[in-house]
Amino acid sequence: MAFISMTTQLLLGLFLSGAINEVLGGYTETLYLENGQYIDYGVQGCLGVDYKPLRSSSLVREYVDFRTGKKAATVYRAAVEKFSYPEGGLYNLPDPVPEERLQPFGDFVKKAGIQDALQVVKTFAHGAGDMLQAPLLRVLQLCGLPQIDSLLQGGYITPKNGMYEINRRVLGILKSDVLYQTSVAETERSSGGIKIVVESANGTRKLIKASQLLVTFVPIMEYLQRFDLVTAESSLFQKLDWMNYYVTVVKDMGLPSAMAVVSADPESTPGNLPLPPFQLELQTLTPQEVKNVVLSDIRRMSKAGTSPKDDPDIVVFGGHTPTAVSVSNAEVRDGFYPKLYALQGVKNTFYTGLAFCSDYSSLLWVYTDTVIEMMSSPATGPCYL
């Protein structure tokens, strides 16, 4: 068994999350084409890379409330600006949690009269599943003031050479410290520090020692089977729920290059929002079954005359599971999030990521910086339960 000694901290990223990756990047995925162009089909925006304003497409699409003449995003912002939390993307909730924050988002939409803003909200919050039935708190995490303000102010940027350019820079810094196609085999967290045995795809094992551990993947029980969890950890992590999310690039659809096709349900009101085709059943579908659903939807457009071709081809396919991590309203009322944040430092282990903070990148990086400062503080000592 090889031995790696780390005298400071150890970062456990997505390469130890159960999704064993061949490249660095996690949810950041870019398809580079032979003509020098690229398609970002994963996370869209820096680590010293040149960037440009992020535009969804060459199409000009503006959602407007025709009753007032105002931009739909402005209407939505006015409706949610009274909510001071989740501030900074954190679940910094008062006790007791106001029931208004836990009401179905559809009820809030009706009371606030913001039906015309739903297509804008869907841009950010479609990962919530049936958005109108999701709690308001969950939608605010996905589409709150930070996201809307950036949309209105033009604050979104993306690297000029594709999102993966960031990971190239990261790899240039970490080099051989990145372990590909590697999963956790054993862990031992004690007063003496952290010991983790990892196993590569070919069966080779390495022992890693560190004084502290930073976990950046979503701590669902499926990913933590080999961790020496204490009751305080397992009792919380097993309550996490999430949505599965897949992204794909498809060619030979036959659609004009300037056309954007958006899923809509004319029988769903308000907002004609499409219901997720596998809101509950997705947990049991294999990636191949998901691909089949995607291709079936596209072929259905051909049969309806929307597209002239019926032989689409999936070029690349990526899984961004888990996403929209949440717990039930009952758990929120019972103080789940204060208990979750209290885990920081337990057994010299710290956490960041979308279970603890909004996955809106600017908020998540600020929170991650806060956690790293916590780890570096002389006042931070071992904490055990």
Short mmCIF file of C-alpha atoms in Angstrom, two decimals:
data_model
loop_
_atom_site.label_atom_id
_atom_site.label_comp_id
_atom_site.label_asym_id
_atom_site.label_seq_id
_atom_site.Cartn_x
_atom_site.Cartn_y
_atom_site.Cartn_z
CA MET A 1 0.00 0.00 0.00
CA ALA A 2 1.40 3.39 -0.99
CA PHE A 3 1.56 6.08 1.68
CA ILE A 4 0.81 9.78 1.22
CA SER A 5 1.49 12.18 4.10
CA MET A 6 -0.31 15.51 4.28
CA THR A 7 0.56 17.78 7.16
CA THR A 8 -2.29 20.27 6.73
CA GLN A 9 -5.67 19.53 5.19
CA LEU A 10 -7.12 16.94 2.85
CA LEU A 11 -9.73 17.84 0.27
CA LEU A 12 -12.18 15.12 -0.72
CA GLY A 13 -13.82 16.17 -3.96
CA LEU A 14 -16.06 14.50 -6.48
CA PHE A 15 -13.44 11.89 -7.31
CA LEU A 16 -14.35 10.27 -3.98
CA SER A 17 -18.08 10.78 -4.25
CA GLY A 18 -19.02 7.54 -5.91
CA ALA A 19 -18.93 9.10 -9.37
CA ILE A 20 -15.46 7.86 -10.29
CA ASN A 21 -14.11 10.36 -12.82
CA GLU A 22 -11.42 10.03 -15.44
CA VAL A 23 -10.86 13.79 -15.60
CA LEU A 24 -10.95 16.68 -13.15
CA GLY A 25 -14.11 18.71 -13.17
CA GLY A 26 -17.13 17.25 -11.44
CA TYR A 27 -20.20 18.96 -12.93
CA THR A 28 -18.08 21.17 -15.22
CA GLU A 29 -18.24 19.57 -18.65
CA THR A 30 -17.20 20.97 -22.03
CA LEU A 31 -17.39 19.38 -25.47
CA TYR A 32 -14.55 20.72 -27.65
CA LEU A 33 -15.25 20.52 -31.39
CA GLU A 34 -12.78 19.98 -34.24
CA ASN A 35 -13.39 23.49 -35.59
CA GLY A 36 -12.12 25.05 -32.36
CA GLN A 37 -15.55 25.87 -30.97
CA TYR A 38 -16.95 24.33 -27.81
CA ILE A 39 -20.22 23.53 -26.06
CA ASP A 40 -20.52 23.86 -22.27
CA TYR A 41 -23.06 21.18 -21.32
CA GLY A 42 -22.33 21.11 -17.61
CA VAL A 43 -22.01 23.89 -15.05
CA GLN A 44 -21.90 27.36 -16.65
CA GLY A 45 -20.14 30.09 -15.00
CA CYS A 46 -12.15 32.26 -12.03
CA LEU A 47 -8.95 30.94 -11.45
CA GLY A 48 -6.96 33.34 -13.66
CA VAL A 49 -8.73 32.53 -16.92
CA ASP A 50 -9.98 35.08 -19.43
CA TYR A 51 -13.74 35.42 -19.37
CA LYS A 52 -16.60 36.96 -21.31
CA PRO A 53 -20.25 37.80 -20.56
CA LEU A 54 -22.42 34.69 -20.48
CA ARG A 55 -25.28 34.66 -22.96
CA SER A 56 -27.67 31.73 -23.18
CA SER A 57 -27.76 31.80 -26.98
CA SER A 58 -27.72 34.09 -29.99
CA LEU A 59 -31.47 34.53 -29.57
CA VAL A 60 -32.86 37.64 -27.89
CA ARG A 61 -35.46 36.47 -25.37
CA GLU A 62 -37.03 38.90 -22.92
CA TYR A 63 -39.80 37.89 -20.52
CA VAL A 64 -42.13 40.83 -19.81
CA ASP A 65 -45.28 41.25 -17.73
CA PHE A 66 -47.55 42.78 -20.38
CA ARG A 67 -49.93 44.06 -17.70
CA THR A 68 -47.26 46.36 -16.26
CA GLY A 69 -44.67 46.51 -19.04
CA LYS A 70 -41.97 45.53 -16.54
CA LYS A 71 -39.38 42.81 -17.01
CA ALA A 72 -40.54 39.59 -15.40
CA ALA A 73 -37.29 39.32 -13.45
CA THR A 74 -37.95 42.77 -11.93
CA VAL A 75 -41.45 41.70 -10.92
CA TYR A 76 -40.11 38.56 -9.26
CA ARG A 77 -37.37 40.48 -7.47
CA ALA A 78 -39.90 42.87 -5.95
CA ALA A 79 -41.90 39.92 -4.65
CA VAL A 80 -38.98 38.15 -2.93
CA GLU A 81 -36.83 41.06 -1.76
CA LYS A 82 -38.54 41.00 1.65
CA PHE A 83 -36.91 37.67 2.44
CA SER A 84 -33.63 38.41 4.20
CA TYR A 85 -32.83 34.71 4.21
CA PRO A 86 -31.53 32.48 2.85
CA GLU A 87 -28.89 35.22 3.05
CA GLY A 88 -25.58 34.46 1.40
CA GLY A 89 -27.04 31.21 0.14
CA LEU A 90 -27.10 29.77 3.68
CA TYR A 91 -29.99 28.21 5.55
CA ASN A 92 -29.69 30.79 8.31
CA LEU A 93 -33.28 30.34 9.41
CA PRO A 94 -34.95 31.82 12.49
CA ASP A 95 -36.50 29.62 15.15
CA PRO A 96 -39.32 28.93 14.67
CA VAL A 97 -39.18 28.91 10.88
CA PRO A 98 -42.02 31.06 9.47
CA GLU A 99 -44.59 28.91 7.71
CA GLU A 100 -44.60 31.40 4.84
CA ARG A 101 -41.15 30.13 3.85
CA LEU A 102 -42.40 26.54 3.77
CA GLN A 103 -45.57 27.07 1.74
CA PRO A 104 -45.76 25.59 -1.76
CA PHE A 105 -44.14 27.95 -4.23
CA GLY A 106 -47.32 27.84 -6.32
CA ASP A 107 -49.29 29.34 -3.41
CA PHE A 108 -46.75 32.14 -3.10
CA VAL A 109 -46.95 32.78 -6.85
CA LYS A 110 -50.73 33.12 -6.68
CA LYS A 111 -50.67 35.44 -3.65
CA ALA A 112 -47.93 37.64 -5.11
CA GLY A 113 -49.42 37.65 -8.60
CA ILE A 114 -46.13 36.80 -10.30
CA GLN A 115 -47.35 34.16 -12.75
CA ASP A 116 -45.68 35.98 -15.63
CA ALA A 117 -42.27 35.55 -13.96
CA LEU A 118 -42.41 31.76 -13.79
CA GLN A 119 -40.45 31.15 -16.98
CA VAL A 120 -37.60 33.28 -15.60
CA VAL A 121 -37.67 31.45 -12.26
CA LYS A 122 -37.68 28.11 -14.10
CA THR A 123 -34.37 29.05 -15.73
CA PHE A 124 -32.71 28.73 -12.32
CA ALA A 125 -35.07 26.55 -10.29
CA HIS A 126 -36.13 23.79 -12.70
CA GLY A 127 -33.92 21.42 -10.70
CA ALA A 128 -36.50 21.63 -7.90
CA GLY A 129 -38.70 19.23 -9.86
CA ASP A 130 -42.39 20.16 -9.68
CA MET A 131 -41.52 23.76 -8.96
CA LEU A 132 -45.03 24.89 -8.01
CA GLN A 133 -45.26 22.17 -5.34
CA ALA A 134 -41.74 22.73 -4.00
CA PRO A 135 -41.42 24.73 -0.75
CA LEU A 136 -40.74 28.43 -1.26
CA LEU A 137 -37.49 28.05 0.70
CA ARG A 138 -36.14 25.55 -1.83
CA VAL A 139 -36.99 27.78 -4.79
CA LEU A 140 -35.39 30.80 -3.09
CA GLN A 141 -32.16 28.82 -2.72
CA LEU A 142 -32.17 28.13 -6.45
CA CYS A 143 -33.55 31.46 -7.62
CA GLY A 144 -33.18 34.18 -5.01
CA LEU A 145 -31.97 37.77 -5.00
CA PRO A 146 -28.33 36.98 -5.93
CA GLN A 147 -29.32 35.09 -9.07
CA ILE A 148 -31.95 37.62 -10.16
CA ASP A 149 -29.68 40.61 -9.47
CA SER A 150 -26.95 39.11 -11.62
CA LEU A 151 -29.48 38.48 -14.37
CA LEU A 152 -30.75 42.06 -14.26
CA GLN A 153 -27.29 43.60 -13.96
CA GLY A 154 -25.57 41.40 -16.53
CA GLY A 155 -23.20 39.89 -13.99
CA TYR A 156 -22.87 36.37 -15.44
CA ILE A 157 -19.53 35.48 -16.99
CA THR A 158 -17.98 32.40 -18.58
CA PRO A 159 -14.38 31.53 -19.55
CA LYS A 160 -13.53 32.39 -23.17
CA ASN A 161 -12.22 28.89 -23.85
CA GLY A 162 -15.02 26.94 -22.18
CA MET A 163 -15.75 26.08 -18.57
CA TYR A 164 -13.22 23.27 -18.49
CA GLU A 165 -10.43 25.84 -18.84
CA ILE A 166 -10.81 26.44 -15.10
CA ASN A 167 -10.10 22.79 -14.37
CA ARG A 168 -7.04 22.84 -16.60
CA ARG A 169 -5.68 25.63 -14.41
CA VAL A 170 -6.58 23.71 -11.25
CA LEU A 171 -4.82 20.62 -12.57
CA GLY A 172 -1.74 22.71 -13.28
CA ILE A 173 -1.62 23.59 -9.57
CA LEU A 174 -2.58 20.25 -8.00
CA LYS A 175 -0.83 18.03 -10.57
CA SER A 176 -0.24 14.52 -9.22
CA ASP A 177 -2.22 15.26 -6.04
CA VAL A 178 -5.41 14.66 -8.04
CA LEU A 179 -6.49 11.01 -7.82
CA TYR A 180 -8.63 9.88 -10.74
CA GLN A 181 -11.11 7.00 -10.74
CA THR A 182 -10.63 6.67 -7.00
CA SER A 183 -13.07 5.88 -4.20
CA VAL A 184 -12.88 5.72 -0.41
CA ALA A 185 -12.20 2.25 1.01
CA GLU A 186 -11.68 3.05 4.72
CA THR A 187 -11.61 6.10 6.99
CA GLU A 188 -10.37 6.72 10.51
CA ARG A 189 -10.96 10.13 12.05
CA SER A 190 -9.56 10.54 15.55
CA SER A 191 -7.74 12.95 17.86
CA GLY A 192 -4.56 12.05 16.00
CA GLY A 193 -5.95 13.35 12.71
CA ILE A 194 -7.38 11.84 9.55
CA LYS A 195 -6.50 8.55 7.88
CA ILE A 196 -8.20 7.61 4.62
CA VAL A 197 -7.51 4.58 2.45
CA VAL A 198 -8.51 5.14 -1.18
CA GLU A 199 -8.73 2.55 -3.94
CA SER A 200 -8.22 3.17 -7.65
CA ALA A 201 -10.05 1.44 -10.48
CA ASN A 202 -7.23 -1.11 -10.85
CA GLY A 203 -7.41 -2.07 -7.17
CA THR A 204 -4.34 -0.12 -6.01
CA ARG A 205 -4.76 1.32 -2.53
CA LYS A 206 -3.17 4.38 -0.94
CA LEU A 207 -3.17 5.55 2.66
CA ILE A 208 -3.58 9.32 3.05
CA LYS A 209 -2.92 11.09 6.35
CA ALA A 210 -3.99 14.63 7.15
CA SER A 211 -4.76 16.82 10.13
CA GLN A 212 -8.18 17.91 8.81
CA LEU A 213 -10.66 16.84 6.16
CA LEU A 214 -12.76 19.05 3.86
CA VAL A 215 -15.63 17.22 2.15
CA THR A 216 -16.96 18.98 -0.96
CA PHE A 217 -19.33 16.36 -2.37
CA VAL A 218 -22.93 16.02 -1.23
CA PRO A 219 -22.86 13.85 1.94
CA ILE A 220 -25.63 11.43 1.09
CA MET A 221 -25.43 8.00 2.69
CA GLU A 222 -24.81 6.29 -0.64
CA TYR A 223 -21.45 8.07 -0.83
CA LEU A 224 -20.53 7.58 2.83
CA GLN A 225 -20.73 3.80 3.21
CA ARG A 226 -17.01 3.51 4.01
CA PHE A 227 -16.87 6.49 6.39
CA ASP A 228 -16.65 6.11 10.17
CA LEU A 229 -19.71 8.26 10.82
CA VAL A 230 -20.91 9.14 14.29
CA THR A 231 -24.63 9.23 15.09
CA ALA A 232 -24.80 13.03 14.83
CA GLU A 233 -23.60 12.77 11.23
CA SER A 234 -25.53 9.74 9.98
CA SER A 235 -28.80 10.85 11.61
CA LEU A 236 -28.70 14.04 9.52
CA PHE A 237 -27.20 12.82 6.26
CA GLN A 238 -29.76 10.02 5.91
CA LYS A 239 -32.53 12.63 5.83
CA LEU A 240 -31.19 14.41 2.74
CA ASP A 241 -33.30 14.17 -0.38
CA TRP A 242 -32.31 15.23 -3.88
CA MET A 243 -33.18 15.29 -7.55
CA ASN A 244 -31.31 13.44 -10.28
CA TYR A 245 -30.19 15.65 -13.15
CA TYR A 246 -28.72 14.74 -16.53
CA VAL A 247 -27.30 16.87 -19.35
CA THR A 248 -26.64 15.92 -22.94
CA VAL A 249 -25.56 17.26 -26.32
CA VAL A 250 -27.60 15.88 -29.23
CA LYS A 251 -26.88 16.22 -32.95
CA ASP A 252 -28.96 15.56 -36.08
CA MET A 253 -32.18 16.94 -34.63
CA GLY A 254 -32.96 18.82 -37.83
CA LEU A 255 -33.86 22.07 -36.07
CA PRO A 256 -32.72 25.44 -37.47
CA SER A 257 -29.54 26.72 -35.83
CA ALA A 258 -31.31 29.84 -34.55
CA MET A 259 -34.14 27.95 -32.86
CA ALA A 260 -34.37 27.20 -29.14
CA VAL A 261 -36.88 24.54 -28.12
CA VAL A 262 -38.30 24.96 -24.62
CA SER A 263 -40.43 22.30 -22.94
CA ALA A 264 -43.89 23.60 -22.03
CA ASP A 265 -47.13 22.01 -20.85
CA PRO A 266 -50.21 23.87 -22.17
CA GLU A 267 -52.39 22.06 -19.61
CA SER A 268 -50.22 23.10 -16.67
CA THR A 269 -51.08 26.42 -15.05
CA PRO A 270 -49.79 28.88 -14.19
CA GLY A 271 -46.78 29.43 -16.41
CA ASN A 272 -47.20 26.34 -18.64
CA LEU A 273 -44.41 24.73 -16.62
CA PRO A 274 -43.60 21.17 -17.69
CA LEU A 275 -43.83 18.56 -14.99
CA PRO A 276 -40.63 16.52 -14.63
CA PRO A 277 -41.01 13.30 -16.64
CA PHE A 278 -39.30 11.32 -13.89
CA GLN A 279 -39.83 13.37 -10.78
CA LEU A 280 -40.00 10.29 -8.53
CA GLU A 281 -39.10 7.38 -10.79
CA LEU A 282 -35.73 8.80 -11.84
CA GLN A 283 -34.01 7.19 -8.86
CA THR A 284 -34.58 3.78 -10.45
CA LEU A 285 -33.66 4.68 -14.04
CA THR A 286 -30.27 3.78 -15.44
CA PRO A 287 -28.34 6.35 -17.52
CA GLN A 288 -29.24 4.36 -20.64
CA GLU A 289 -32.93 4.56 -19.76
CA VAL A 290 -32.58 8.32 -19.33
CA LYS A 291 -30.95 8.54 -22.78
CA ASN A 292 -33.87 6.57 -24.21
CA VAL A 293 -36.33 9.06 -22.71
CA VAL A 294 -34.42 12.00 -24.21
CA LEU A 295 -34.34 10.42 -27.66
CA SER A 296 -38.03 9.49 -27.43
CA ASP A 297 -38.95 13.09 -26.66
CA ILE A 298 -36.98 14.33 -29.68
CA ARG A 299 -38.48 11.70 -32.00
CA ARG A 300 -41.92 12.72 -30.78
CA MET A 301 -41.20 16.23 -32.08
CA SER A 302 -40.43 14.71 -35.48
CA LYS A 303 -43.72 12.81 -35.57
CA ALA A 304 -45.56 16.02 -34.69
CA GLY A 305 -43.84 17.91 -37.51
CA THR A 306 -41.77 20.16 -35.24
CA SER A 307 -38.50 18.63 -36.45
CA PRO A 308 -37.83 17.15 -39.91
CA LYS A 309 -35.51 14.41 -38.63
CA ASP A 310 -36.21 11.36 -36.49
CA ASP A 311 -32.68 9.97 -36.03
CA PRO A 312 -31.03 12.13 -33.32
CA ASP A 313 -27.68 11.08 -31.94
CA ILE A 314 -26.40 11.69 -28.40
CA VAL A 315 -22.84 13.02 -28.65
CA VAL A 316 -22.05 13.35 -24.95
CA PHE A 317 -24.00 12.61 -21.78
CA GLY A 318 -23.33 13.75 -18.23
CA GLY A 319 -24.87 13.13 -14.83
CA HIS A 320 -25.17 15.94 -12.28
CA THR A 321 -26.66 13.86 -9.50
CA PRO A 322 -27.46 14.68 -6.75
CA THR A 323 -28.84 18.20 -7.17
CA ALA A 324 -31.48 20.37 -5.45
CA VAL A 325 -30.56 18.77 -2.12
CA SER A 326 -33.17 19.36 0.57
CA VAL A 327 -35.07 17.93 3.52
CA SER A 328 -38.77 17.79 4.33
CA ASN A 329 -40.61 20.73 5.88
CA ALA A 330 -40.95 18.71 9.09
CA GLU A 331 -37.16 18.42 9.33
CA VAL A 332 -36.72 22.13 8.64
CA ARG A 333 -39.14 22.93 11.47
CA ASP A 334 -37.24 20.53 13.75
CA GLY A 335 -34.00 22.49 13.35
CA PHE A 336 -32.26 20.36 10.73
CA TYR A 337 -30.03 23.12 9.40
CA PRO A 338 -28.64 24.42 12.72
CA LYS A 339 -27.78 20.79 13.52
CA LEU A 340 -26.15 20.41 10.09
CA TYR A 341 -23.95 23.48 10.49
CA ALA A 342 -22.97 22.26 13.96
CA LEU A 343 -21.16 19.36 12.28
CA GLN A 344 -18.40 21.69 11.07
CA GLY A 345 -15.25 20.53 12.84
CA VAL A 346 -16.68 17.31 14.27
CA LYS A 347 -13.87 14.71 14.13
CA ASN A 348 -11.70 17.29 12.36
CA THR A 349 -14.05 17.17 9.37
CA PHE A 350 -15.50 20.18 7.57
CA TYR A 351 -18.04 20.49 4.78
CA THR A 352 -18.96 22.73 1.88
CA GLY A 353 -21.16 22.24 -1.16
CA LEU A 354 -24.82 22.49 -2.08
CA ALA A 355 -26.09 20.61 0.98
CA PHE A 356 -24.78 23.48 3.10
CA CYS A 357 -25.11 26.44 0.73
CA SER A 358 -26.71 27.48 -2.53
CA ASP A 359 -24.89 26.03 -5.53
CA TYR A 360 -24.84 29.47 -7.16
CA SER A 361 -21.08 29.61 -7.68
CA SER A 362 -20.29 33.07 -6.27
CA LEU A 363 -22.18 32.30 -3.03
CA LEU A 364 -20.68 28.84 -2.77
CA TRP A 365 -17.12 30.12 -3.13
CA VAL A 366 -17.69 32.75 -0.44
CA TYR A 367 -19.00 30.08 1.92
CA THR A 368 -16.11 27.76 1.05
CA ASP A 369 -13.66 30.56 1.88
CA THR A 370 -15.42 30.93 5.23
CA VAL A 371 -15.06 27.22 5.95
CA ILE A 372 -11.37 27.26 5.01
CA GLU A 373 -10.82 30.22 7.34
CA MET A 374 -12.56 28.19 10.05
CA MET A 375 -10.17 25.31 9.42
CA SER A 376 -7.17 27.63 9.53
CA SER A 377 -8.19 29.40 12.72
CA PRO A 378 -5.97 28.65 15.76
CA ALA A 379 -9.16 28.49 17.80
CA THR A 380 -10.40 25.54 15.75
CA GLY A 381 -9.52 22.40 17.63
CA PRO A 382 -10.68 18.81 17.40
CA CYS A 383 -14.38 18.34 18.11
CA TYR A 384 -15.80 14.89 18.85
CA LEU A 385 -19.28 13.58 19.53
#
